[in-house]
Amino acid sequence: MPTVVLMDVSLSMTRPVSLDGIEEFQRKNLAVHGLNMLFEHMASNYRLEFTALMAFSSLWELLVPFTRDYNALQEALSNLEDYDKTCLELALQGVSSVVQQEWGNGCPCQVVLVTDGSLGIGKGSLRHSLQTLKHRGDDKKFPLPYPFPTKMFILCIANAEELQMTDAMENLEELLRLSGGDGQIFTVDGPLCMKSVQAMFGMLIDRAYSPFHAVLHCGNLSSDVQVFPRPEPVVVDEEVEPIPRAVSTDLEIVGFIEIADISSPPVISRHLVLPIAVNKEVDEVGTGATDELEEEPSASQMAGKSPNFCVLLHGSLKVEGMVALVQLGPEWFGMLYSQADSKKKSNLMMSLFEPGSDPLPWLGKISHLGPVSEAAENPYGEDDSKSPFPVQPQVKRSYAQNVTVWIKASGLQTDVQKILRNARKLPDKTQTFYKELNRLRKAALAFGFWELLKGVAELLERECTMLPDSAHPDAAFQLSHAAHQLKLASSGDSQYAAFDHNIVPMHTDFSS
């Protein structure tokens, strides 16, 4: 998960801070000190993170593009210059541009905003930006929320009392809400000094950049590993009282299965698994901070030249073309597999399934899987000509009822034309008309295709106005009634949009 550090270099950051009667420091100096502490931590414990450094005042500048070279980031911090007023909106637009150019819209990103809490003055200030949110055209939209998943952390080189003297805290909280709310605002606890700023950045590290260490077990073998990025807790929506479920630090391999049997399963996240012993030596043999393990790790990669189970597992999975099913917690599973980055290098990856005992329906319950050797006969056949998957359900499902499916536009067009043909033959085709109408209505509700209901209603109203003088009077009543019912269903009101509800013919003196 890449990180963008957005550093405020406006004039307000040059305000002096007196530290116990000794030489005066600027707020910018305290911010630089805290960021150096963060970069040193990431270089030691989060070295696979790509980080970019941006500075902003009334304009923004990309000082260091996404890199794993933390020396370059620290050097750029030491050469920061002072500029003019704060204009946060332009800086946020710059973050969006930099991230999308490098990673696109699908990669989650963390934004670390370091500022003194000053909102700026006049047009371009955060206060002005938030006040004009609802009065903007599509071409001048506020950059938040970003089109990519975002966590925003705002670090204020000020204490909470100072921010609450103005509306700064309220505006920053609104900014955090607009970003998606998945982040936090940090303030200095107590007077401004090196120690209090260090404590604030320490809280950020604990919240977002603490490494996830675990022990990978397989029978009597085990290995200390680091999982990167840190797995986030998962909330299961189906539970009555949803509780976040976290990945256990004890990862237990419960079995192995061929890649062809597991295919390409749906996963909620993917992570890199690094043996900690090897990880300590990566910088000495790689390009600085690499996330790749060689096909056959050299002796220099293995700390103390001792065997490592994780390296053995990685090589075995790659050679055998299999994946390892791993238990992440109670009724929660994932898989370990080898993923090639190039012809010569590959990674040991871990993908997390949805929590539950049977996350992959074609495998059945994970707890019901067992060794091939314990089966009465080889489920793959003597010559591997068959497969036990997909597992057949115990209860045979009935597919006798016709289900409306529109794969192509022509199928939908045919169903609409069938309704219109019957509409022109009312009242003789009343029952057939309402049968086809209800079939289309149910399908549209099932797909959430509200626009289709509105469109068919307008077609029926048009047919009503085009009825010839010789048409039966009941036809106009039925067409108007059907169009009205479709419009009510398209509103989404539960009273009229119930799936099991059917539109019945309108009772008229003509129909009786």
Coordinates of C-alpha atoms in Angstrom, one line a residue:
M1 CA 0.0 0.0 0.0
P2 CA 1.9 3.1 -1.2
T3 CA 2.2 6.2 0.9
V4 CA 2.2 9.9 -0.1
V5 CA 3.6 12.3 2.5
L6 CA 2.1 15.7 2.0
M7 CA 4.3 18.3 3.8
D8 CA 3.0 21.8 4.5
V9 CA 5.8 24.4 3.7
S10 CA 3.7 27.5 4.0
L11 CA 4.8 30.5 6.1
S12 CA 2.8 29.5 9.1
M13 CA 5.0 26.5 9.5
T14 CA 8.0 28.8 10.2
R15 CA 6.4 30.1 13.4
P16 CA 9.0 29.7 16.2
V17 CA 8.6 27.3 19.1
S18 CA 10.6 27.9 22.3
L19 CA 12.1 24.7 23.7
D20 CA 12.9 25.0 27.4
G21 CA 14.7 28.3 27.0
I22 CA 17.2 27.0 24.5
E23 CA 17.4 27.9 20.8
E24 CA 14.2 28.4 19.0
F25 CA 12.9 25.9 16.5
Q26 CA 10.3 26.3 13.8
R27 CA 7.2 24.1 13.5
K28 CA 8.7 22.9 10.3
N29 CA 11.8 21.7 12.1
L30 CA 9.6 19.6 14.4
A31 CA 7.7 18.2 11.5
V32 CA 10.9 17.3 9.7
H33 CA 12.2 15.6 12.9
G34 CA 9.0 13.5 13.1
L35 CA 9.1 12.5 9.5
N36 CA 12.7 11.5 9.8
M37 CA 11.7 9.2 12.6
L38 CA 8.9 7.8 10.4
F39 CA 11.2 7.2 7.5
E40 CA 13.8 5.5 9.7
H41 CA 11.2 3.2 11.1
M42 CA 9.9 2.3 7.6
A43 CA 13.5 1.7 6.3
S44 CA 13.9 -0.9 9.1
N45 CA 10.5 -2.5 9.4
Y46 CA 8.4 -1.5 6.4
R47 CA 11.0 -1.4 3.7
L48 CA 8.7 -2.7 1.0
E49 CA 6.5 0.4 1.2
F50 CA 6.7 2.7 -1.8
T51 CA 6.7 6.3 -0.5
A52 CA 6.5 9.7 -2.3
L53 CA 7.2 13.1 -0.8
M54 CA 5.2 16.2 -1.8
A55 CA 5.4 19.8 -0.5
F56 CA 2.7 22.4 -0.8
S57 CA 1.7 26.0 0.0
S58 CA -0.3 27.9 -2.7
L59 CA 1.1 25.4 -5.2
W60 CA 2.4 21.8 -4.9
E61 CA 5.6 20.1 -5.9
L62 CA 6.6 16.4 -6.1
L63 CA 9.9 16.4 -4.3
V64 CA 10.6 12.6 -4.5
P65 CA 8.5 10.2 -6.7
F66 CA 7.5 6.8 -5.3
T67 CA 10.6 5.1 -4.1
R68 CA 12.0 2.7 -1.5
D69 CA 15.1 4.8 -1.1
Y70 CA 14.5 6.4 2.3
N71 CA 17.8 8.1 2.2
A72 CA 16.5 10.1 -0.8
L73 CA 13.4 11.0 1.2
Q74 CA 15.3 12.2 4.2
E75 CA 17.7 14.2 2.0
A76 CA 14.7 16.0 0.4
L77 CA 13.4 16.8 3.9
S78 CA 16.7 18.5 4.8
N79 CA 16.4 20.8 1.7
L80 CA 12.9 22.0 2.2
E81 CA 12.3 25.7 1.4
D82 CA 9.6 28.1 2.8
Y83 CA 6.9 29.4 0.5
D84 CA 3.6 31.4 0.8
K85 CA 0.1 30.7 2.0
T86 CA -1.7 27.4 2.5
C87 CA -3.9 26.0 -0.3
L88 CA -4.8 22.5 0.6
E89 CA -7.3 21.8 -2.2
L90 CA -4.6 22.1 -4.9
A91 CA -2.3 19.9 -2.9
L92 CA -5.0 17.2 -2.7
Q93 CA -5.6 17.4 -6.4
G94 CA -1.8 16.9 -6.8
V95 CA -2.0 13.7 -4.7
S96 CA -4.7 12.3 -6.9
S97 CA -2.7 13.1 -10.0
V98 CA 0.5 11.5 -8.7
V99 CA -1.2 8.4 -7.4
Q100 CA -3.3 7.7 -10.5
Q101 CA -0.4 8.2 -12.8
E102 CA 1.7 5.7 -10.9
W103 CA -0.8 3.2 -9.6
G104 CA -4.2 3.8 -11.3
N105 CA -7.5 3.7 -9.5
G106 CA -7.4 0.2 -8.0
C107 CA -4.5 0.4 -5.6
P108 CA -5.2 1.5 -2.0
C109 CA -3.1 4.4 -0.9
Q110 CA -2.2 6.1 2.4
V111 CA -1.9 9.9 2.6
V112 CA 0.0 11.4 5.5
L113 CA -0.7 15.1 5.7
V114 CA 1.7 17.0 8.0
T115 CA 0.5 20.6 8.8
D116 CA 0.2 23.1 11.6
G117 CA -3.5 23.2 11.3
S118 CA -3.7 26.6 9.6
L119 CA -6.5 26.5 7.0
G120 CA -5.2 29.3 4.8
I121 CA -6.9 32.6 4.0
G122 CA -9.5 33.5 1.4
K123 CA -10.1 31.6 -1.8
G124 CA -8.2 28.3 -1.9
S125 CA -8.3 27.9 1.9
L126 CA -9.7 24.7 3.3
R127 CA -12.5 26.7 5.0
H128 CA -13.5 28.3 1.6
S129 CA -13.3 24.9 -0.2
L130 CA -15.6 23.2 2.3
Q131 CA -18.1 26.0 2.3
T132 CA -18.4 25.9 -1.5
L133 CA -18.7 22.1 -1.9
K134 CA -22.4 22.2 -2.9
H135 CA -22.1 25.1 -5.3
R136 CA -19.6 23.6 -7.8
G137 CA -20.0 22.3 -11.3
D138 CA -18.7 18.9 -12.4
D139 CA -15.6 20.5 -13.8
K140 CA -14.6 22.0 -10.4
K141 CA -15.3 19.2 -8.0
F142 CA -13.5 18.9 -4.7
P143 CA -10.8 16.2 -5.1
L144 CA -12.1 14.1 -2.2
P145 CA -13.2 11.4 -2.1
Y146 CA -10.4 10.0 -4.3
P147 CA -11.3 7.4 -7.0
F148 CA -8.9 5.0 -5.3
P149 CA -9.2 3.5 -1.8
T150 CA -7.6 5.9 0.7
K151 CA -6.6 6.2 4.3
M152 CA -5.8 9.7 5.3
F153 CA -3.7 10.5 8.4
I154 CA -3.5 14.2 9.4
L155 CA -0.7 15.1 11.8
C156 CA -0.9 18.6 13.3
I157 CA 2.1 20.3 14.7
A158 CA -0.2 21.9 17.2
N159 CA -2.1 20.7 20.3
A160 CA -5.8 20.1 20.4
E161 CA -6.4 23.3 22.5
E162 CA -4.8 25.5 19.9
L163 CA -6.9 23.9 17.1
Q164 CA -10.1 24.2 19.0
M165 CA -9.6 28.0 19.5
T166 CA -10.7 28.3 15.9
D167 CA -12.7 26.1 13.6
A168 CA -9.6 24.3 12.4
M169 CA -10.4 21.0 14.1
E170 CA -14.0 20.9 12.7
N171 CA -12.7 21.5 9.2
L172 CA -10.0 18.9 9.4
E173 CA -12.6 16.4 10.7
E174 CA -14.8 17.2 7.7
L175 CA -11.8 16.7 5.4
L176 CA -11.2 13.3 7.0
R177 CA -14.9 12.4 6.5
L178 CA -14.8 13.4 2.9
S179 CA -11.7 11.1 2.3
G180 CA -13.8 8.1 3.4
G181 CA -13.3 8.4 7.2
D182 CA -10.8 5.5 7.3
G183 CA -8.0 7.4 8.9
Q184 CA -7.2 9.6 12.0
I185 CA -6.3 13.1 13.1
F186 CA -3.2 13.2 15.4
T187 CA -2.4 16.2 17.6
V188 CA 0.5 17.0 19.9
D189 CA -0.2 16.0 23.5
G190 CA 1.0 18.9 25.8
P191 CA 3.4 21.7 24.8
L192 CA 5.2 21.6 21.5
C193 CA 8.6 20.0 21.8
M194 CA 10.7 17.2 20.2
K195 CA 9.4 14.6 22.6
S196 CA 5.7 15.4 22.1
V197 CA 6.1 15.4 18.3
Q198 CA 8.0 12.0 18.6
A199 CA 5.1 10.6 20.6
M200 CA 2.6 11.8 18.0
F201 CA 4.5 10.2 15.1
G202 CA 4.9 7.1 17.3
M203 CA 1.1 6.8 17.5
L204 CA 0.9 7.0 13.7
I205 CA 3.5 4.2 13.4
D206 CA 1.5 2.0 15.8
R207 CA -1.7 2.8 13.9
A208 CA -0.5 2.3 10.3
Y209 CA 3.1 1.1 10.0
S210 CA 3.6 -1.5 12.5
P211 CA 4.9 -4.7 10.9
F212 CA 2.8 -7.9 11.1
H213 CA 4.9 -10.7 12.3
A214 CA 3.5 -14.2 12.5
V215 CA 4.7 -17.8 12.8
L216 CA 3.9 -20.2 9.9
H217 CA 3.3 -23.7 11.0
C218 CA 3.1 -27.0 9.0
G219 CA 3.2 -30.1 11.2
N220 CA 6.5 -30.0 13.1
L221 CA 8.0 -27.3 10.9
S222 CA 7.6 -23.6 11.5
S223 CA 9.1 -20.3 10.4
D224 CA 8.9 -16.7 11.5
V225 CA 7.5 -14.5 8.8
Q226 CA 6.4 -11.0 8.0
V227 CA 3.2 -10.4 6.2
F228 CA 3.2 -7.3 4.0
P229 CA 1.1 -5.2 3.9
R230 CA -0.4 -5.7 7.3
P231 CA -3.7 -7.6 7.0
E232 CA -6.7 -5.3 7.9
P233 CA -9.5 -6.6 10.2
V234 CA -12.5 -7.9 8.2
V235 CA -16.1 -7.2 9.3
V236 CA -18.6 -9.9 8.3
D237 CA -21.8 -8.3 7.2
E238 CA -24.0 -11.3 7.7
E239 CA -23.4 -11.6 11.4
V240 CA -26.1 -10.2 13.7
E241 CA -23.6 -8.1 15.6
P242 CA -20.6 -7.6 13.3
I243 CA -17.2 -7.8 15.0
P244 CA -14.0 -7.1 13.2
R245 CA -12.0 -10.4 12.7
A246 CA -8.2 -10.1 12.7
V247 CA -5.7 -12.5 11.1
S248 CA -4.0 -14.7 13.8
T249 CA -0.3 -14.4 14.4
D250 CA -0.2 -18.3 14.2
L251 CA -0.8 -19.4 10.6
E252 CA -1.5 -23.1 10.3
I253 CA -1.1 -24.9 7.0
V254 CA -4.0 -27.4 6.9
G255 CA -3.2 -29.0 3.5
F256 CA -2.1 -28.7 -0.1
I257 CA -4.2 -28.7 -3.2
E258 CA -3.5 -28.5 -7.0
I259 CA -3.7 -25.1 -8.6
A260 CA -6.2 -26.5 -11.2
D261 CA -8.6 -27.5 -8.4
I262 CA -8.6 -24.2 -6.7
S263 CA -8.6 -22.2 -10.0
S264 CA -8.8 -18.4 -9.5
P265 CA -10.9 -18.0 -6.3
P266 CA -12.4 -14.7 -5.0
V267 CA -10.2 -13.1 -2.4
I268 CA -10.5 -10.0 -0.2
S269 CA -6.8 -9.1 -0.1
R270 CA -3.3 -10.3 -1.2
H271 CA -0.1 -10.1 0.8
L272 CA 3.5 -10.8 0.5
V273 CA 5.0 -13.4 2.9
L274 CA 8.7 -12.9 3.8
P275 CA 10.8 -15.2 6.0
I276 CA 12.2 -12.8 8.7
A277 CA 15.6 -14.5 8.6
V278 CA 15.9 -13.9 4.9
N279 CA 14.4 -10.5 5.1
K280 CA 17.3 -9.2 7.3
E281 CA 19.7 -9.9 4.5
V282 CA 17.7 -8.6 1.6
D283 CA 19.3 -5.2 1.4
E284 CA 22.8 -6.8 1.2
V285 CA 22.0 -8.9 -1.8
G286 CA 19.2 -6.9 -3.5
T287 CA 18.7 -3.4 -4.9
G288 CA 18.0 -1.8 -1.6
A289 CA 14.5 -3.0 -0.6
T290 CA 13.1 -5.7 -2.8
D291 CA 10.0 -7.7 -2.4
E292 CA 11.3 -10.6 -4.4
L293 CA 12.9 -13.9 -3.4
E294 CA 15.1 -15.6 -5.9
E295 CA 14.1 -19.0 -7.2
E296 CA 16.9 -20.6 -5.3
P297 CA 17.9 -18.3 -2.4
S298 CA 21.6 -18.1 -2.1
A299 CA 23.4 -18.8 1.2
S300 CA 24.0 -15.1 1.8
Q301 CA 20.2 -14.6 1.8
M302 CA 19.7 -17.1 4.7
A303 CA 20.5 -15.5 8.0
G304 CA 23.2 -17.5 9.7
K305 CA 23.2 -19.9 6.7
S306 CA 20.5 -22.0 8.4
P307 CA 17.7 -23.8 6.7
N308 CA 14.4 -21.9 6.5
F309 CA 11.0 -23.7 6.2
C310 CA 9.4 -20.7 4.4
V311 CA 12.1 -20.8 1.6
L312 CA 11.5 -24.6 1.3
L313 CA 7.7 -24.1 1.1
H314 CA 8.0 -21.4 -1.5
G315 CA 10.3 -23.5 -3.8
S316 CA 8.1 -26.6 -3.3
L317 CA 4.8 -24.9 -4.2
K318 CA 6.4 -23.5 -7.3
V319 CA 7.9 -26.7 -8.5
E320 CA 4.9 -28.9 -7.7
G321 CA 2.3 -26.4 -9.0
M322 CA 0.2 -26.5 -5.8
V323 CA -1.1 -24.1 -3.2
A324 CA -1.2 -24.5 0.5
L325 CA -4.4 -23.9 2.4
V326 CA -3.7 -21.9 5.6
Q327 CA -6.0 -21.3 8.5
L328 CA -6.0 -17.6 9.5
G329 CA -8.4 -17.9 12.5
P330 CA -11.6 -19.7 13.6
E331 CA -13.4 -20.7 10.4
W332 CA -11.3 -18.4 8.3
F333 CA -8.9 -19.6 5.6
G334 CA -6.5 -18.4 2.9
M335 CA -4.0 -19.8 0.5
L336 CA -0.2 -19.6 0.0
Y337 CA 1.2 -19.8 -3.5
S338 CA 4.2 -18.8 -5.6
Q339 CA 3.7 -15.9 -7.9
A340 CA 6.2 -15.1 -10.6
D341 CA 7.2 -11.4 -11.2
S342 CA 9.5 -12.3 -14.0
K343 CA 11.3 -15.4 -15.5
K344 CA 13.9 -15.4 -12.8
K345 CA 12.1 -14.1 -9.7
S346 CA 9.0 -15.0 -7.8
N347 CA 7.2 -14.2 -4.5
L348 CA 5.5 -16.2 -1.8
M349 CA 2.0 -14.7 -1.7
M350 CA -0.9 -15.2 0.7
S351 CA -4.5 -14.5 -0.4
L352 CA -7.3 -14.2 2.2
F353 CA -10.7 -15.8 1.5
E354 CA -14.0 -14.5 2.9
P355 CA -14.4 -15.6 6.5
G356 CA -16.5 -18.8 6.7
S357 CA -16.1 -22.6 6.7
D358 CA -16.8 -22.9 2.9
P359 CA -15.5 -19.8 1.2
L360 CA -15.1 -21.7 -2.1
P361 CA -18.3 -23.6 -2.9
W362 CA -16.7 -26.0 -5.4
L363 CA -14.4 -27.3 -2.7
G364 CA -17.1 -27.8 -0.1
K365 CA -16.3 -27.2 3.6
I366 CA -12.5 -26.8 4.1
S367 CA -12.7 -28.9 7.3
H368 CA -14.1 -31.9 5.2
L369 CA -11.1 -32.1 2.9
G370 CA -8.5 -34.8 3.7
P371 CA -5.5 -36.6 2.3
V372 CA -5.9 -38.6 -1.0
S373 CA -4.3 -41.6 0.7
E374 CA -7.2 -41.9 3.2
A375 CA -9.8 -42.2 0.4
A376 CA -11.2 -45.6 -0.5
E377 CA -10.1 -45.0 -4.1
N378 CA -8.1 -42.4 -5.8
P379 CA -10.5 -39.5 -6.5
Y380 CA -8.3 -38.3 -9.3
G381 CA -8.3 -41.8 -11.0
E382 CA -5.3 -44.0 -11.7
D383 CA -4.1 -41.8 -14.5
D384 CA -5.3 -38.4 -13.1
S385 CA -8.1 -38.3 -15.7
K386 CA -10.8 -37.0 -13.4
S387 CA -11.2 -34.6 -10.4
P388 CA -13.3 -34.8 -7.2
F389 CA -14.2 -31.1 -7.7
P390 CA -16.5 -29.4 -7.9
V391 CA -18.2 -31.0 -4.9
Q392 CA -21.8 -31.9 -5.7
P393 CA -24.4 -30.5 -3.2
Q394 CA -26.3 -33.0 -1.2
V395 CA -29.6 -31.4 -2.0
K396 CA -30.3 -31.3 -5.8
R397 CA -31.4 -27.9 -6.8
S398 CA -34.4 -27.5 -9.1
Y399 CA -33.9 -25.5 -12.2
A400 CA -37.4 -26.3 -13.6
Q401 CA -38.6 -22.7 -13.3
N402 CA -37.7 -20.4 -16.1
V403 CA -35.5 -17.5 -15.1
T404 CA -35.3 -14.4 -17.2
V405 CA -31.7 -13.6 -18.3
W406 CA -30.7 -10.9 -20.7
I407 CA -27.2 -11.7 -21.9
K408 CA -27.6 -9.6 -25.1
A409 CA -29.6 -6.5 -25.9
S410 CA -31.6 -8.5 -28.5
G411 CA -33.0 -10.7 -25.7
L412 CA -34.3 -7.7 -23.8
Q413 CA -35.7 -6.1 -27.0
T414 CA -37.6 -9.3 -27.8
D415 CA -39.3 -9.3 -24.4
V416 CA -40.3 -5.7 -24.7
Q417 CA -41.7 -6.2 -28.2
K418 CA -43.7 -9.2 -26.9
I419 CA -45.4 -7.0 -24.3
L420 CA -46.1 -4.3 -27.0
R421 CA -47.6 -6.9 -29.4
N422 CA -50.0 -8.1 -26.7
A423 CA -50.8 -4.5 -25.7
R424 CA -52.1 -3.8 -29.2
K425 CA -54.4 -6.8 -29.0
L426 CA -56.1 -5.8 -25.7
P427 CA -58.5 -6.8 -24.3
D428 CA -58.3 -10.2 -26.1
K429 CA -54.7 -10.8 -24.9
T430 CA -55.2 -9.3 -21.4
Q431 CA -54.0 -12.4 -19.5
T432 CA -51.0 -12.9 -21.7
F433 CA -50.1 -9.2 -21.6
Y434 CA -50.0 -9.1 -17.8
K435 CA -48.1 -12.4 -17.6
E436 CA -45.3 -11.0 -19.8
L437 CA -45.4 -7.7 -18.0
N438 CA -45.0 -9.3 -14.6
R439 CA -42.2 -11.5 -15.9
L440 CA -40.2 -8.5 -17.1
R441 CA -41.1 -6.5 -13.9
K442 CA -39.6 -9.3 -11.6
A443 CA -36.5 -9.5 -13.7
A444 CA -35.9 -5.8 -13.7
L445 CA -36.4 -5.6 -9.9
A446 CA -34.0 -8.5 -9.4
F447 CA -31.3 -6.7 -11.4
G448 CA -32.1 -3.3 -10.0
F449 CA -32.9 -2.2 -13.5
W450 CA -35.2 0.7 -12.5
E451 CA -34.7 2.6 -15.8
L452 CA -36.2 -0.4 -17.7
L453 CA -39.5 -0.1 -15.7
K454 CA -39.7 3.6 -16.4
G455 CA -38.9 3.1 -20.1
V456 CA -41.6 0.4 -20.6
A457 CA -44.1 2.5 -18.7
E458 CA -43.4 5.4 -21.2
L459 CA -43.8 3.0 -24.1
L460 CA -47.2 1.8 -22.8
E461 CA -48.3 5.4 -22.3
R462 CA -47.3 6.1 -25.9
E463 CA -49.3 3.1 -27.1
C464 CA -52.3 4.4 -25.2
T465 CA -52.2 7.7 -27.1
M466 CA -51.8 5.9 -30.4
L467 CA -54.9 3.7 -30.0
P468 CA -57.2 3.9 -33.1
D469 CA -60.8 5.1 -32.7
S470 CA -61.9 1.5 -33.3
A471 CA -60.0 0.2 -30.3
H472 CA -61.9 -1.3 -27.4
P473 CA -62.4 1.2 -24.5
D474 CA -60.9 -1.3 -22.0
A475 CA -57.5 -1.2 -23.8
A476 CA -56.8 2.4 -22.8
F477 CA -57.7 1.7 -19.2
Q478 CA -55.5 -1.4 -19.0
L479 CA -52.5 0.4 -20.7
S480 CA -52.7 3.4 -18.3
H481 CA -53.1 1.1 -15.3
A482 CA -50.1 -1.0 -16.3
A483 CA -47.9 2.1 -17.0
H484 CA -48.8 3.6 -13.6
Q485 CA -47.9 0.4 -11.7
L486 CA -44.6 0.2 -13.4
K487 CA -43.8 3.8 -12.5
L488 CA -44.6 3.1 -8.9
A489 CA -42.4 0.0 -8.9
S490 CA -39.5 2.0 -10.4
S491 CA -39.6 4.4 -7.5
G492 CA -38.1 1.7 -5.2
D493 CA -40.9 2.1 -2.7
S494 CA -41.2 -1.3 -0.8
Q495 CA -45.0 -1.1 -1.0
Y496 CA -45.0 -1.2 -4.8
A497 CA -41.6 -2.7 -5.6
A498 CA -42.1 -6.0 -3.8
F499 CA -40.6 -8.9 -5.8
D500 CA -43.5 -11.3 -5.1
H501 CA -46.2 -8.7 -6.0
N502 CA -47.9 -9.1 -9.4
I503 CA -49.7 -6.5 -11.4
V504 CA -53.3 -7.6 -11.8
P505 CA -55.7 -6.4 -14.6
M506 CA -57.7 -3.4 -13.8
H507 CA -61.4 -4.2 -13.0
T508 CA -63.6 -2.2 -15.3
D509 CA -67.2 -2.4 -16.4
F510 CA -65.9 -3.3 -19.9
S511 CA -63.8 -6.2 -18.6
S512 CA -66.6 -7.6 -16.4

